[in-house]
Amino acid sequence: GQQLNQSPQSMFIQEGEDVSMNCTSSSIFNTWLWYKQDPGEGPVLLIALYKAGELTSNGRLTAQFGITRKDSFLNISASIPSDVGIYFCAGPGGTSYGKLTFGQGTILTVHP
Amino acid sequence: NAGVTQTPKFRVLKTGQSMTLLCAQDMNHEYMYWYRQDPGMGLRLIHYSVGEGTTAKGEVPDGYNVSRLKKQNFLLGLESAAPSQTSVYFCASSYSGEGGTEAFFGQGTRLTVV
């Protein structure tokens, strides 16, 4: 099946720092999604990318759909304590059925 | 705005016991999914459904069964629970169509098998 490799696995940063994480796929994706999971909750969609090269922002978050269509990047600027959580990249599971394949997640800890 | 609702939220089972997890969505979505989340493994797809009356296997289907008798409900069953099924289970739903892959998740069910 399709593989998504997400890095880094975890990050410990100070409040105010910028954060970058990325996701690579073993095959081409037509859609990249970035989710955030707060402790004890289900994942919630942050940003959706539908076109190679696309750069999309949502507040302090910016995500890019890689030109090769095999990678994507998520940046968080000026981190705050509520950014704590697990960030997942996701993409279509190889067909148009709508199911998603998820990366392993990046655990973000922000120290005040 | 209920969205996707999972019951129960917590459950402890003894090895060999059976149980059913219920997922309900009120968004009229065609697709529904069951994932399990384990540390360092991300979310892995167990089973999914592309519409009422249909189900299909995902990445890790062994030991689980599902049913989609009504469009709004997707049930996940464990016939004989094993400690390896200790996990957090998430249900999700999405609307159909090319590129329509945004999934909405429930809050999860934490299952412990002892």
XYZ file of N, CA and C in Angstrom, chain B:
342
model
N -24.320 21.277 16.508
C -23.655 20.607 15.384
C -22.975 19.333 15.873
N -23.656 18.153 15.729
C -23.117 16.920 16.266
C -21.946 16.432 15.431
N -22.076 16.401 14.090
C -20.981 15.917 13.256
C -20.900 14.408 13.323
N -19.770 13.895 13.833
C -19.540 12.459 13.968
C -19.496 12.136 15.457
N -20.356 11.218 15.868
C -20.455 10.847 17.280
C -20.125 9.380 17.462
N -19.227 9.102 18.388
C -18.838 7.727 18.684
C -19.284 7.342 20.086
N -19.764 6.115 20.233
C -20.063 5.585 21.560
C -19.586 4.134 21.640
N -19.054 3.694 22.782
C -18.757 4.518 23.956
C -17.447 5.276 23.777
N -17.075 6.080 24.755
C -15.804 6.807 24.715
C -14.673 6.007 25.337
N -15.005 5.150 26.283
C -14.012 4.303 26.943
C -14.621 2.921 27.148
N -13.739 1.910 27.085
C -14.235 0.562 27.360
C -13.051 -0.319 27.726
N -13.274 -1.193 28.716
C -12.284 -2.197 29.073
C -12.919 -3.561 28.834
N -12.234 -4.399 28.088
C -12.723 -5.738 27.778
C -11.751 -6.788 28.279
N -12.285 -7.958 28.594
C -11.419 -9.094 28.872
C -11.162 -9.833 27.560
N -9.998 -10.446 27.471
C -9.663 -11.226 26.280
C -10.774 -12.230 25.979
N -11.186 -12.249 24.707
C -12.236 -13.166 24.291
C -13.636 -12.579 24.286
N -13.831 -11.454 24.961
C -15.142 -10.817 24.963
C -15.399 -10.139 23.621
N -16.662 -9.862 23.387
C -17.038 -9.173 22.152
C -17.658 -7.830 22.481
N -17.614 -6.924 21.507
C -18.276 -5.645 21.692
C -18.482 -4.981 20.333
N -19.352 -3.994 20.327
C -19.633 -3.218 19.123
C -19.455 -1.738 19.425
N -18.702 -1.066 18.557
C -18.548 0.381 18.626
C -19.494 1.009 17.606
N -20.196 2.044 18.050
C -21.162 2.691 17.181
C -20.654 4.049 16.730
N -20.856 4.337 15.461
C -20.522 5.633 14.898
C -21.756 6.182 14.185
N -22.087 7.423 14.471
C -23.226 8.068 13.823
C -22.795 9.422 13.282
N -23.210 9.717 12.028
C -22.913 11.032 11.452
C -24.202 11.655 10.928
N -24.291 12.977 11.083
C -25.507 13.679 10.676
C -25.255 14.631 9.510
N -24.217 14.351 8.730
C -23.848 15.224 7.616
C -24.253 14.644 6.265
N -24.982 13.535 6.284
C -25.433 12.879 5.055
C -24.264 12.448 4.165
N -23.140 12.096 4.794
C -21.967 11.657 4.042
C -22.133 10.240 3.538
N -21.603 10.007 2.327
C -21.671 8.657 1.769
C -20.613 7.733 2.385
N -19.408 8.281 2.570
C -18.291 7.440 2.996
C -18.116 7.487 4.512
N -17.854 6.315 5.078
C -17.528 6.248 6.498
C -16.364 5.288 6.694
N -15.593 5.541 7.759
C -14.341 4.812 7.968
C -14.148 4.495 9.455
N -13.431 3.423 9.695
C -12.939 3.133 11.033
C -11.413 3.041 10.978
N -10.756 3.840 11.831
C -9.305 3.828 11.959
C -8.949 3.416 13.379
N -7.742 2.895 13.530
C -7.178 2.714 14.859
C -5.890 3.520 14.941
N -5.642 4.053 16.117
C -4.450 4.874 16.331
C -3.604 4.262 17.421
N -2.366 3.955 17.086
C -1.412 3.414 18.026
C -0.173 4.313 18.019
N 0.516 4.418 19.148
C 1.679 5.322 19.241
C 2.696 5.061 18.134
N 3.104 6.131 17.444
C 4.120 6.032 16.410
C 3.670 5.404 15.107
N 2.365 5.064 15.024
C 1.877 4.366 13.814
C 0.874 5.195 13.033
N 0.578 6.377 13.498
C -0.417 7.170 12.791
C -1.806 6.551 12.897
N -2.623 6.810 11.921
C -3.981 6.264 11.851
C -4.020 5.207 10.756
N -4.434 4.026 11.116
C -4.480 2.941 10.139
C -5.934 2.536 9.885
N -6.270 2.401 8.621
C -7.641 2.122 8.226
C -7.993 0.660 8.454
N -9.089 0.433 9.169
C -9.525 -0.928 9.470
C -10.505 -1.409 8.392
N -11.631 -0.722 8.297
C -12.653 -0.976 7.279
C -13.243 0.358 6.861
N -13.888 0.351 5.702
C -14.572 1.559 5.276
C -15.818 1.185 4.498
N -16.637 2.198 4.239
C -17.891 1.981 3.512
C -18.108 3.140 2.551
N -18.478 2.822 1.313
C -18.707 3.866 0.316
C -20.186 4.157 0.156
N -21.018 3.523 0.981
C -22.441 3.799 0.927
C -23.217 2.780 1.748
N -24.485 3.093 1.977
C -25.336 2.200 2.753
C -25.316 0.793 2.160
N -25.133 -0.192 3.034
C -25.153 -1.578 2.602
C -23.844 -2.101 2.035
N -22.815 -1.255 1.968
C -21.517 -1.686 1.419
C -20.421 -1.519 2.445
N -19.476 -2.448 2.466
C -18.294 -2.334 3.316
C -17.096 -2.905 2.566
N -15.910 -2.489 2.976
C -14.690 -2.987 2.349
C -13.566 -2.993 3.367
N -12.573 -3.844 3.127
C -11.441 -3.956 4.036
C -10.451 -2.835 3.797
N -9.865 -2.403 4.897
C -8.801 -1.417 4.826
C -7.457 -2.067 4.996
N -6.576 -1.369 5.667
C -5.199 -1.807 5.837
C -5.036 -2.909 6.888
N -5.823 -2.836 7.980
C -5.686 -3.789 9.100
C -7.053 -4.341 9.498
N -7.703 -5.163 8.661
C -9.069 -5.594 8.935
C -9.226 -6.808 9.840
N -8.124 -7.573 10.033
C -8.254 -8.846 10.740
C -8.716 -8.655 12.175
N -9.713 -9.472 12.574
C -10.230 -9.414 13.939
C -11.399 -8.464 14.111
N -11.786 -7.781 13.025
C -12.872 -6.810 13.075
C -13.910 -7.116 12.002
N -15.161 -6.757 12.315
C -16.211 -6.785 11.298
C -16.994 -5.484 11.379
N -17.640 -5.133 10.274
C -18.371 -3.871 10.225
C -19.704 -4.080 9.532
N -20.625 -3.150 9.783
C -21.903 -3.157 9.080
C -22.371 -1.728 8.872
N -23.039 -1.516 7.733
C -23.562 -0.190 7.391
C -25.001 -0.379 6.906
N -25.877 -0.656 7.859
C -27.277 -0.914 7.530
C -28.022 0.380 7.234
N -27.607 1.466 7.873
C -28.203 2.776 7.620
C -27.092 3.731 7.208
N -27.401 4.667 6.354
C -26.396 5.587 5.829
C -25.685 6.339 6.938
N -26.395 6.679 8.001
C -25.804 7.519 9.030
C -25.011 6.747 10.076
N -25.093 5.406 10.057
C -24.442 4.622 11.093
C -23.420 3.649 10.511
N -22.317 3.488 11.227
C -21.278 2.535 10.822
C -20.799 1.842 12.080
N -21.021 0.527 12.175
C -20.711 -0.227 13.374
C -19.421 -1.016 13.193
N -18.602 -1.032 14.231
C -17.376 -1.826 14.241
C -17.493 -2.867 15.332
N -17.330 -4.132 14.952
C -17.455 -5.215 15.909
C -16.156 -5.949 16.130
N -15.950 -6.334 17.393
C -14.849 -7.213 17.757
C -15.493 -8.489 18.280
N -15.318 -9.591 17.591
C -15.985 -10.833 17.986
C -15.308 -11.493 19.180
N -13.978 -11.452 19.202
C -13.217 -12.069 20.282
C -11.990 -11.199 20.534
N -12.131 -10.278 21.480
C -11.103 -9.262 21.685
C -9.770 -9.872 22.109
N -8.689 -9.265 21.611
C -7.328 -9.666 21.958
C -6.568 -8.447 22.464
N -5.561 -8.651 23.313
C -4.775 -7.515 23.822
C -4.191 -6.646 22.709
N -3.897 -7.250 21.551
C -3.352 -6.477 20.426
C -4.354 -5.469 19.863
N -5.604 -5.593 20.275
C -6.623 -4.655 19.818
C -6.810 -3.484 20.782
N -5.999 -3.437 21.814
C -5.956 -2.257 22.664
C -5.475 -1.078 21.833
N -6.299 -0.044 21.748
C -5.988 1.063 20.858
C -7.028 2.162 21.068
N -6.833 3.250 20.340
C -7.858 4.284 20.260
C -8.482 4.182 18.876
N -9.792 4.066 18.829
C -10.501 3.861 17.565
C -11.223 5.148 17.174
N -11.040 5.521 15.925
C -11.686 6.719 15.400
C -12.570 6.368 14.215
N -13.751 6.926 14.249
C -14.650 6.855 13.116
C -14.567 8.175 12.364
N -14.739 8.125 11.065
C -14.719 9.342 10.256
C -15.718 9.208 9.116
N -16.095 10.329 8.560
C -16.981 10.309 7.391
C -16.551 11.389 6.416
N -16.919 11.202 5.151
C -16.619 12.202 4.126
C -17.679 12.114 3.027
N -17.813 13.196 2.269
C -18.741 13.176 1.137
C -18.048 12.548 -0.062
N -18.804 12.107 -1.018
C -18.241 11.367 -2.141
C -17.732 12.326 -3.206
N -17.006 11.790 -4.170
C -16.550 12.596 -5.279
C -15.058 12.721 -5.369
N -14.541 12.930 -6.565
C -13.102 13.078 -6.791
C -12.585 14.276 -6.008
N -11.545 14.062 -5.252
C -10.957 15.141 -4.473
C -11.708 15.447 -3.205
N -12.843 14.818 -3.024
C -13.626 15.090 -1.819
C -13.189 14.216 -0.679
N -11.938 14.317 -0.330
C -11.389 13.378 0.633
C -11.247 13.961 2.024
N -11.785 15.158 2.272
C -11.721 15.691 3.625
C -12.591 14.834 4.519
N -11.997 14.266 5.537
C -12.718 13.403 6.465
C -12.939 14.134 7.783
N -14.114 13.937 8.348
C -14.458 14.516 9.643
C -14.456 13.390 10.667
N -13.781 13.626 11.770
C -13.555 12.571 12.749
C -14.417 12.731 13.995
N -14.733 11.571 14.616
C -15.318 11.580 15.935
C -14.240 11.796 16.982
N -14.638 11.759 18.244
C -13.699 12.041 19.325
C -12.907 10.818 19.767
N -13.263 9.653 19.257
C -12.472 8.470 19.556
C -13.061 7.613 20.664
N -12.712 6.326 20.622
C -13.059 5.367 21.672
C -11.766 4.718 22.138
N -11.479 4.865 23.411
C -10.266 4.255 23.967
C -10.626 2.869 24.484
N -10.082 1.837 23.835
C -10.385 0.452 24.191
C -9.153 -0.215 24.787
N -9.345 -0.837 25.929
C -8.276 -1.610 26.575
C -8.744 -3.051 26.699
N -7.919 -3.966 26.209
C -8.234 -5.393 26.311
C -7.228 -6.023 27.273
N -7.752 -6.599 28.352
C -6.858 -7.154 29.385
C -6.907 -8.691 29.401
